[in-house]
Tab-separated table of C-alpha atoms (C1' of nucleotides) in Angstrom:
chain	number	residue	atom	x	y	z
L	1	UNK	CA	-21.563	-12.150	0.927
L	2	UNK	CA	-19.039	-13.859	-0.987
L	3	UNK	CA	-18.721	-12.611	-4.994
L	4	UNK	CA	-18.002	-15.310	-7.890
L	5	UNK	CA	-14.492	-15.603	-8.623
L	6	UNK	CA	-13.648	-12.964	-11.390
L	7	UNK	CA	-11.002	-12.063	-14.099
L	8	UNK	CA	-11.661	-8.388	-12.366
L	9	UNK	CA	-9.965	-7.657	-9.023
L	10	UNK	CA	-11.000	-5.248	-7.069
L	11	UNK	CA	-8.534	-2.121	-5.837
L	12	UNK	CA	-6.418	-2.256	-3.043
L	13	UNK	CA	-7.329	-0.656	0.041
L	14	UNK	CA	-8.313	2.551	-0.186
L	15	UNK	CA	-9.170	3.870	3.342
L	16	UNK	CA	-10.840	7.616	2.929
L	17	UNK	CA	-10.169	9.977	5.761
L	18	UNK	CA	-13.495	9.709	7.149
L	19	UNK	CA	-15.340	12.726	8.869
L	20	UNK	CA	-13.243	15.502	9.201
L	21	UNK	CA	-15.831	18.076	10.981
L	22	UNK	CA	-17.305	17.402	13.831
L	23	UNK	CA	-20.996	17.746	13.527
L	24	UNK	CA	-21.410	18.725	17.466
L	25	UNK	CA	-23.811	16.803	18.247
L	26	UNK	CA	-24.075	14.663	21.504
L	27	UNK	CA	-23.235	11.602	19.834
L	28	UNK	CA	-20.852	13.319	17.058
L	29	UNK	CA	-17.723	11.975	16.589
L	30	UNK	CA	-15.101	12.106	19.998
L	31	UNK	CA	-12.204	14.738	19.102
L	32	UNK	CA	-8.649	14.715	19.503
L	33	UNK	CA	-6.483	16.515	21.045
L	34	UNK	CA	-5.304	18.876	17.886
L	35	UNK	CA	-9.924	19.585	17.363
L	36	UNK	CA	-9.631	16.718	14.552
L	37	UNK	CA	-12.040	14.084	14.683
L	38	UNK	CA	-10.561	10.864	16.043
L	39	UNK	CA	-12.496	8.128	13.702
L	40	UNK	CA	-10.182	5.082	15.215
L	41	UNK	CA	-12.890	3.715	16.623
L	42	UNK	CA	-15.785	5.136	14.084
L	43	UNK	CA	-14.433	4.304	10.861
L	44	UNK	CA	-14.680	0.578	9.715
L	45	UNK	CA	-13.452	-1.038	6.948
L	46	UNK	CA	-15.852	-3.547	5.137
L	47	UNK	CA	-13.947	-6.203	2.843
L	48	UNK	CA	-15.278	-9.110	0.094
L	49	UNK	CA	-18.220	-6.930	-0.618
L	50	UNK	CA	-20.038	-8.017	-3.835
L	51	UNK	CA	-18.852	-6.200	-6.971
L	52	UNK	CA	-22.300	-4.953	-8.192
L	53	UNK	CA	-23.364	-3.648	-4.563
L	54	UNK	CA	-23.963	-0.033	-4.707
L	55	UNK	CA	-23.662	2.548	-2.798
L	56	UNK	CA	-27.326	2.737	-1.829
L	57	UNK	CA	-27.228	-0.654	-0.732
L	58	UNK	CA	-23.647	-0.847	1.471
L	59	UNK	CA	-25.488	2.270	3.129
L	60	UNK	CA	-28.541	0.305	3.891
L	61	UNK	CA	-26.433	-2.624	5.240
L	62	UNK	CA	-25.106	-0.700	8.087
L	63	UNK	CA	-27.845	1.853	8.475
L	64	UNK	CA	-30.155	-0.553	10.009
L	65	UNK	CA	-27.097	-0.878	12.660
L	66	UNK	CA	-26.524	2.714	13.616
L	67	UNK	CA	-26.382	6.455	12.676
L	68	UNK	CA	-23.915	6.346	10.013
L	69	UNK	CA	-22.230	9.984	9.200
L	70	UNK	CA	-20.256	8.650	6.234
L	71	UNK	CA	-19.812	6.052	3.921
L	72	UNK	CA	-17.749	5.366	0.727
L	73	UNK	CA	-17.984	2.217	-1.654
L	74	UNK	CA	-14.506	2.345	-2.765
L	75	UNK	CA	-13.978	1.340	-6.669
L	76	UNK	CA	-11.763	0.263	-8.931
L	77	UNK	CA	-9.914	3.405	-11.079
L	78	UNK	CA	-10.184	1.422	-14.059
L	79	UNK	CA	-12.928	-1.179	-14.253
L	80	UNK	CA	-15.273	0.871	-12.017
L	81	UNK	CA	-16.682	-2.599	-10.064
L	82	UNK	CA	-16.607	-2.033	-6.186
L	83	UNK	CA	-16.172	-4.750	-3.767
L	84	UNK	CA	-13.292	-3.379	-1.292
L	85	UNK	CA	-12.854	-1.149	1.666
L	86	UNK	CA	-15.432	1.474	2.196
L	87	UNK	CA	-15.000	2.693	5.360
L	88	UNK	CA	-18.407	3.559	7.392
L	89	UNK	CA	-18.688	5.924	9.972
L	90	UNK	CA	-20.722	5.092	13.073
L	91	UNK	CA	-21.704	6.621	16.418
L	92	UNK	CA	-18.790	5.968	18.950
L	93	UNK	CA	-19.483	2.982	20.907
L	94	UNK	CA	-21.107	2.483	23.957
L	95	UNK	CA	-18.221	1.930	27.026
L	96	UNK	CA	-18.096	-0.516	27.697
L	97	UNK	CA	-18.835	-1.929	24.244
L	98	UNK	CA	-18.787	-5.075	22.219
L	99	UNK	CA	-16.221	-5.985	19.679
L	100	UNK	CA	-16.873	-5.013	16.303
L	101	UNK	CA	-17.934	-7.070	13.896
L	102	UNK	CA	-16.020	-5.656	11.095
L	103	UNK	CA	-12.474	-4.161	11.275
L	104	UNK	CA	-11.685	-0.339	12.046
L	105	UNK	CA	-9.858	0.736	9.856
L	106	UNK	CA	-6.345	2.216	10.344
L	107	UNK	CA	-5.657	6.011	9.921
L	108	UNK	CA	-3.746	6.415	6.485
L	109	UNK	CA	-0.610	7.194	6.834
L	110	UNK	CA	2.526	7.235	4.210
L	111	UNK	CA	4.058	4.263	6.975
L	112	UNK	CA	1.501	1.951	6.313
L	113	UNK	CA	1.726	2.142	2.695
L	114	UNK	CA	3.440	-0.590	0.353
L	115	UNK	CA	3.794	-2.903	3.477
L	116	UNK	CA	1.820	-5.770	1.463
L	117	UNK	CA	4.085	-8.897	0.382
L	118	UNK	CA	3.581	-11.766	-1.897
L	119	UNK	CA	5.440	-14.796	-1.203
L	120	UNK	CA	5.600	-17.420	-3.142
L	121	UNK	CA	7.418	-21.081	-3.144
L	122	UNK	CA	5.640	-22.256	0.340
L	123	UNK	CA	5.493	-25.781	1.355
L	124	UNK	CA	2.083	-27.010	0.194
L	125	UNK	CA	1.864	-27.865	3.981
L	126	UNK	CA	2.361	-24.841	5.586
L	127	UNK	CA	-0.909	-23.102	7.134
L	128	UNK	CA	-1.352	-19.520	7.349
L	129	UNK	CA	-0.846	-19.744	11.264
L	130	UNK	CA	2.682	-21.279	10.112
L	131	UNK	CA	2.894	-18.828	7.635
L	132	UNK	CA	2.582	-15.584	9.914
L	133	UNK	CA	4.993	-17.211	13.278
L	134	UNK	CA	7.527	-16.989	10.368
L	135	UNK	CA	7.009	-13.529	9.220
L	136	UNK	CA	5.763	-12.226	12.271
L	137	UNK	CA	9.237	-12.057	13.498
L	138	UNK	CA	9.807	-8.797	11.607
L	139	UNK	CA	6.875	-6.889	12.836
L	140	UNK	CA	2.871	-6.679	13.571
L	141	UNK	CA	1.242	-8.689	10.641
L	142	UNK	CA	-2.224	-6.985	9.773
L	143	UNK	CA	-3.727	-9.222	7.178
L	144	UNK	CA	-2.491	-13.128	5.756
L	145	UNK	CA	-3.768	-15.484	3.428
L	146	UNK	CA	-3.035	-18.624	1.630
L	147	UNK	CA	-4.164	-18.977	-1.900
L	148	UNK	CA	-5.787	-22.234	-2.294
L	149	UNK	CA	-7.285	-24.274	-5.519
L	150	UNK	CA	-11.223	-23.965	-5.017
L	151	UNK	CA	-11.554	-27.358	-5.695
L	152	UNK	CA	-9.154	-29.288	-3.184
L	153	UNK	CA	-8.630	-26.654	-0.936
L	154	UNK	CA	-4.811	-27.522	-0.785
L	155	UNK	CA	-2.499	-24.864	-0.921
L	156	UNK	CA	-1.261	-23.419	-4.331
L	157	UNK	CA	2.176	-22.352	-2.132
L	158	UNK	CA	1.456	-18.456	-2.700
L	159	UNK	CA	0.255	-16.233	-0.168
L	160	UNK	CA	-0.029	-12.817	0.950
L	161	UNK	CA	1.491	-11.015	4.269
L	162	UNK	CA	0.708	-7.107	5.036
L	163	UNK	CA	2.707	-5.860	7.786
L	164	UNK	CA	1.652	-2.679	9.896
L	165	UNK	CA	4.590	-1.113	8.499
L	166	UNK	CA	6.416	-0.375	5.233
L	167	UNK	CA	10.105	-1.042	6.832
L	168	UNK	CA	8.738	-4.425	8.781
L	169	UNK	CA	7.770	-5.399	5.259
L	170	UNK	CA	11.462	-4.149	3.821
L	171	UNK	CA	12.502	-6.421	6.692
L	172	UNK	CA	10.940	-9.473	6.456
L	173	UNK	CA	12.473	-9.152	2.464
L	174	UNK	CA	15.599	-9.105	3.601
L	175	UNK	CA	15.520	-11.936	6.149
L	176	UNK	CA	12.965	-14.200	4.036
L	177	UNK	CA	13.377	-14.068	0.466
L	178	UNK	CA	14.994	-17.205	-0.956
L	179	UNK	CA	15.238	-18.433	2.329
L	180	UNK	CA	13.881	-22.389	3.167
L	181	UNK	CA	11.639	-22.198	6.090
L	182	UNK	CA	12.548	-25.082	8.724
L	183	UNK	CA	11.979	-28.371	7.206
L	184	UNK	CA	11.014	-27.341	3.645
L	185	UNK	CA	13.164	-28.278	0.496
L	186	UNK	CA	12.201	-24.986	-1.574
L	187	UNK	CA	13.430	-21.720	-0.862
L	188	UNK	CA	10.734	-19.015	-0.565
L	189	UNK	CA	10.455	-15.852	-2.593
L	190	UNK	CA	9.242	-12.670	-0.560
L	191	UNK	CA	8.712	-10.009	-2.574
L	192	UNK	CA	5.986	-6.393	-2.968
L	193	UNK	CA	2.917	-7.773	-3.669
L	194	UNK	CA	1.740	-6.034	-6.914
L	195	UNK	CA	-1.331	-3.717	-6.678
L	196	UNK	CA	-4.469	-5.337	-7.372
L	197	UNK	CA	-5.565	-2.566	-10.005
L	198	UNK	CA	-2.566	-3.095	-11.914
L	199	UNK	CA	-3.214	-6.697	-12.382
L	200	UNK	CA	-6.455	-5.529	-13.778
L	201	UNK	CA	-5.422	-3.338	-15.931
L	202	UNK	CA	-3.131	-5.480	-17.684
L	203	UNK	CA	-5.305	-8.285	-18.344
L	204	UNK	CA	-8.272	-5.807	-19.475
L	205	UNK	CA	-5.017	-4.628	-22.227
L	206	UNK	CA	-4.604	-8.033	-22.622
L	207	UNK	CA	-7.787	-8.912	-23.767
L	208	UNK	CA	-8.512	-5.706	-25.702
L	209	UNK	CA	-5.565	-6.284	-27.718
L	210	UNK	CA	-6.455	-9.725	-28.316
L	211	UNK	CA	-9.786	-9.341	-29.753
L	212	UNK	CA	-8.607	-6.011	-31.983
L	213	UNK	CA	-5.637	-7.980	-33.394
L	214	UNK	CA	-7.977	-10.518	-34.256
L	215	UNK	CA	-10.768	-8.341	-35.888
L	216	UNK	CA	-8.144	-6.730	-37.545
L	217	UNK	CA	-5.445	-9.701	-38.605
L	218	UNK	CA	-8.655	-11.592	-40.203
L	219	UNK	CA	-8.927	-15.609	-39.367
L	220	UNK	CA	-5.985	-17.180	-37.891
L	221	UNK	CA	-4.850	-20.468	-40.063
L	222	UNK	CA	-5.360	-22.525	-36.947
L	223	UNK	CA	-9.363	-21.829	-37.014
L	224	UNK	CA	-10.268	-24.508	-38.961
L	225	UNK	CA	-8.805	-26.607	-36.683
L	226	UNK	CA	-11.107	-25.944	-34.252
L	227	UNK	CA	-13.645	-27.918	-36.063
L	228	UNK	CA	-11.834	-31.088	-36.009
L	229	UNK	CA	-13.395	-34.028	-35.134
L	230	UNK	CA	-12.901	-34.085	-31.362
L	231	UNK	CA	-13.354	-38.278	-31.431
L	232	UNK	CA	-9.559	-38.537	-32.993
L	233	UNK	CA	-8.185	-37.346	-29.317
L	234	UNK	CA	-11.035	-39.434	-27.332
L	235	UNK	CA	-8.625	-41.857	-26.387
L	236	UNK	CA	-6.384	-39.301	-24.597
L	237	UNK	CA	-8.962	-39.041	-22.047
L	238	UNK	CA	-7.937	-37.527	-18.587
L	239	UNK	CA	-7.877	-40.486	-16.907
L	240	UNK	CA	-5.660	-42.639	-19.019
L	241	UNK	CA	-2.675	-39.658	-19.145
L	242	UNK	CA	-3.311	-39.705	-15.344
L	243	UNK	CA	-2.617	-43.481	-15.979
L	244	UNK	CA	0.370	-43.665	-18.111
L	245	UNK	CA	1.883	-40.513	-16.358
L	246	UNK	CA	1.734	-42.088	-12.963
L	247	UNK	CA	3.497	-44.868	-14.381
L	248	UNK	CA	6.570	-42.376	-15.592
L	249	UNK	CA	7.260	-40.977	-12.669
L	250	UNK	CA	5.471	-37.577	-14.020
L	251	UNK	CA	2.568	-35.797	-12.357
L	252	UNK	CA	0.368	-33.837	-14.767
L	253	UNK	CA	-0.943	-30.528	-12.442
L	254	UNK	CA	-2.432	-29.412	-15.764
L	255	UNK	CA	-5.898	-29.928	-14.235
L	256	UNK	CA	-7.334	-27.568	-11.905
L	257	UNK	CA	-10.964	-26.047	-10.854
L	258	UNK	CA	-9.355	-22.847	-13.239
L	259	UNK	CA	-9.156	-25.523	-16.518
L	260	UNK	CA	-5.690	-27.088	-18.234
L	261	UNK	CA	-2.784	-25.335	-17.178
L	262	UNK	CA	-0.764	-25.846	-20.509
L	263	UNK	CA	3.376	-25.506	-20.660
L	264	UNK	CA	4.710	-23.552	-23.064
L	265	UNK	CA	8.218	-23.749	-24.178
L	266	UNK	CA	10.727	-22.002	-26.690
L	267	UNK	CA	9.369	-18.634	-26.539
L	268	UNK	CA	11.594	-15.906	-28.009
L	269	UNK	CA	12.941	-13.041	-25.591
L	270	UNK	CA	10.210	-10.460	-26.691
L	271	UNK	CA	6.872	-12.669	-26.869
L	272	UNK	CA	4.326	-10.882	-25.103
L	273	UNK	CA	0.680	-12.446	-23.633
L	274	UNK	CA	-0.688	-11.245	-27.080
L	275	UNK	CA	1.302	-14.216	-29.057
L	276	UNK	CA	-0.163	-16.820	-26.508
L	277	UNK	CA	-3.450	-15.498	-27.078
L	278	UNK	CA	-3.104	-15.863	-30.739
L	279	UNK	CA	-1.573	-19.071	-30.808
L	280	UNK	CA	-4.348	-20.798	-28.197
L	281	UNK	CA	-7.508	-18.609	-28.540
L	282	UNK	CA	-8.464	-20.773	-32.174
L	283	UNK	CA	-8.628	-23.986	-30.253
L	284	UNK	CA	-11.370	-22.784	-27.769
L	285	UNK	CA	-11.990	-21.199	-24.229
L	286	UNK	CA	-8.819	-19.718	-23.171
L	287	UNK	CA	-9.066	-18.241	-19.714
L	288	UNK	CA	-5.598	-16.866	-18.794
L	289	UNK	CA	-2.376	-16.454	-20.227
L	290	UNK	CA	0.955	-15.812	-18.939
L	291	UNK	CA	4.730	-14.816	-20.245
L	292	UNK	CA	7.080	-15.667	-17.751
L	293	UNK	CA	9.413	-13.138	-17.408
L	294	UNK	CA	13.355	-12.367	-15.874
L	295	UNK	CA	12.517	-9.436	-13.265
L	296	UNK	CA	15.739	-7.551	-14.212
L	297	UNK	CA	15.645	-7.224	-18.069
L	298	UNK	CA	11.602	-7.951	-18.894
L	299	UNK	CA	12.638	-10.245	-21.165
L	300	UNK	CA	10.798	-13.647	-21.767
L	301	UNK	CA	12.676	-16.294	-20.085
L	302	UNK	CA	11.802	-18.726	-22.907
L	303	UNK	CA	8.274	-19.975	-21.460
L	304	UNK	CA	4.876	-19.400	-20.333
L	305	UNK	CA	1.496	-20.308	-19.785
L	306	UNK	CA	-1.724	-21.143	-21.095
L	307	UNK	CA	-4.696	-22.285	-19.386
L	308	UNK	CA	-7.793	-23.698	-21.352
L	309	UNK	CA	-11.141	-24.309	-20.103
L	310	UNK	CA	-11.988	-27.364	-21.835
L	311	UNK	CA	-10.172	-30.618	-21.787
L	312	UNK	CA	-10.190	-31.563	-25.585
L	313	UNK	CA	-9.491	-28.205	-26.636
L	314	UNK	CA	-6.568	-27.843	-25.035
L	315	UNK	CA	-5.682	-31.663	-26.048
L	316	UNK	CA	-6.426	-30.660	-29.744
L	317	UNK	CA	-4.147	-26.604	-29.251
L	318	UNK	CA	-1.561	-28.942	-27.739
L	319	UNK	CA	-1.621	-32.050	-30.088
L	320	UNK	CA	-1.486	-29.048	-33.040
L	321	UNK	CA	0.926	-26.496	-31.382
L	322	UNK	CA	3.697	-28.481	-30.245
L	323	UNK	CA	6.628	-28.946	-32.779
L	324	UNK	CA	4.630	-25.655	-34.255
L	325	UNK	CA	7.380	-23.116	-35.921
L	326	UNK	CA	7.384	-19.877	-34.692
L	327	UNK	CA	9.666	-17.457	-35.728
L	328	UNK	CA	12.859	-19.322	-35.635
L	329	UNK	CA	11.672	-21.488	-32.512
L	330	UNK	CA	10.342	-24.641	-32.843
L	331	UNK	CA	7.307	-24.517	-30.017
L	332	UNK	CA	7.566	-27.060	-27.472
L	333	UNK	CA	4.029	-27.450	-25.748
L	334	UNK	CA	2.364	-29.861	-23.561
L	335	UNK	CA	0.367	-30.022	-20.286
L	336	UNK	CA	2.209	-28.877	-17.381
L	337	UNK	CA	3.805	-31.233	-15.076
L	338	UNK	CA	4.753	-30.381	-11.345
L	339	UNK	CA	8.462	-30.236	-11.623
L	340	UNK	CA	10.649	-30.366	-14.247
L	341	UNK	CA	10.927	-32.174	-17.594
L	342	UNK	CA	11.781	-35.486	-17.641
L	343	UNK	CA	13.629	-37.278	-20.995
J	1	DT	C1'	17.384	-21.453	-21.428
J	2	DA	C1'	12.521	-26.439	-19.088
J	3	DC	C1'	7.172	-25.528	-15.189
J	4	DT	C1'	3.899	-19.610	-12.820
J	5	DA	C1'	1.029	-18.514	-9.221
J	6	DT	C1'	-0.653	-11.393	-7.247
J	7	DT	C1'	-6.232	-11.796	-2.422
DNA sequence: TACTATT
């Protein structure tokens, strides 16, 4: 049931409203008090759904289970793939009945809205049981995870917390962000986690503008590097910067099941994704890019990110881009290390 | 001005 890991992120919850008329029938849906249908225990919510599913098939999924009156395969607004949150409405249960397999979903309300928080900076030790008896302080916590590297499984230190309600969420803001949970040496950062279709949208803009500059700007002067024989670099092999690092007191965290995590450095105030893409896209696969900006003015704090697929090509955009002139800045690029630079 | 992280 689980869908390959993908550039394209599906929407964030989207719960409909369900069935709204009762359809009268014996086992119709039970009604409220005010006549409205009262779907809290009819309406589901189905989550990590494939991103090509359709509609036809999420409805055959659950028809072989019961009677369902309605179903919607929510999408995403821009890139159209599903994968999230179509709630399904089935006959009320049986009393006493099991538990469901699946989660009901909550009635959509205006209090339940922006209650989702990112928080980054955790100990790489903390688990997500750890991770919600600190937040759950400030109120009921609906959904948690960890972010983990697919490889390892260790913790990345980023994770996710949505609270029941908006103001537990304000809450936990206040009381958590840039504080150290007991023990740890970091502070944490707690902040709104950004919506998922947003992210999407950015790096679709992102890569649209990339390849239109390029069909437009003609060949970059880097592109011949590309060709370079890769046998001049052989001896920089993985293992024997592991080696020599090790030996400086430096850890290399370049390396990762997502490729070479590459540290750029001397970026002017207004570089945008777009110059990163320029810069690194000649020397091969480039898989994600990232500006790192200050939160109050937008501005480029002076470095970002770059992470290549393949080893030597990132050796060979690294060996060619650092000391590289641009603008008025002298580029200052390398592999990226766990903490910060060492002399 | 020196190391992110957005299910």
């Amino acid at each position: 049931f689980l869908t390959q890991p993908s550039i394209i992120s599906t929407m964030e919850t989207q719960v409909s409203n369900g069935p709204t008329s009762n359809s009268g029938l014996p086992n119709g849906p039970p009604l409220s008090a005010n006549g409205a249908a009262d779907d809290s225990k009819t309406n589901l919510i189905v989550n990590y759904l494939p991103q090509n599913m359709t509609q036809e098939e999420f409805k055959s999924l659950f028809g072989s289970i019961g009677e369902i009156e309605s179903c919607k395969l929510v999408r995403d607004k821009i890139t159209g793939t599903g994968g999230l949150a179509p709630p399904v409405s089935l006959e009320p249960p049986s009393d006493p009945s099991p538990p469901p397999k699946v989660p009901y979903a909550r009635p959509s309300s205006a209090s339940i809205r922006d209650a989702n928080l990112y928080v980054s900076g955790l100990p790489k030790s903390m688990s997500q049981k750890e991770m919600e008896q600190l937040f759950s302080q400030y109120g009921r916590i609906i959904t948690s995870r960890i972010l983990v590297d697919q490889v390892t499984g260790v913790s990345r230190g980023v994770g996710f917390i949505r609270f029941d309600k908006r103001i537990e969420a304000e809450e936990a803001i206040k009381g958590l962000n840039g504080q150290k949970p007991l023990g740890a040496s970091e502070p944490i950062t707690v902040k709104f986690a950004n919506n998922p279709s947003q992210k999407t949208g950015q790096a679709l803009l992102s890569h649209l503008y990339q390849t239109t500059a390029r069909r437009y700007t003609g060949p970059l002067h880097h592109q011949t590097q590309r060709f370079s024989p890769l046998s001049l670099i052989s001896r920089f092999s993985p293992i024997t910067i592991d080696s020599m690092t090790s030996l400086a007191g430096v850890n290399l965290t370049g390396a990762s099941s997502g490729g070479w995590c590459i540290f750029v450095y001397n970026l002017s105030p207004e570089a945008d994704e777009s110059v990163l893409w320029q810069l690194f896209g000649p020397f091969g696969a480039v898989t994600n890019v990232k500006v790192i900006r200050d939160f109050a003015t937008n501005k480029c704090k002076g470095f970002g990110f770059v992470t290549m697929t393949n080893y030597e090509e990132a050796a060979m955009a690294i060996a060619s881009l650092n000391g590289y002139r641009l603008g008025d800045r002298i580029l200052q690029v390398s592999f990226k290390t766990s903490k910060q630079h060492k002399a």
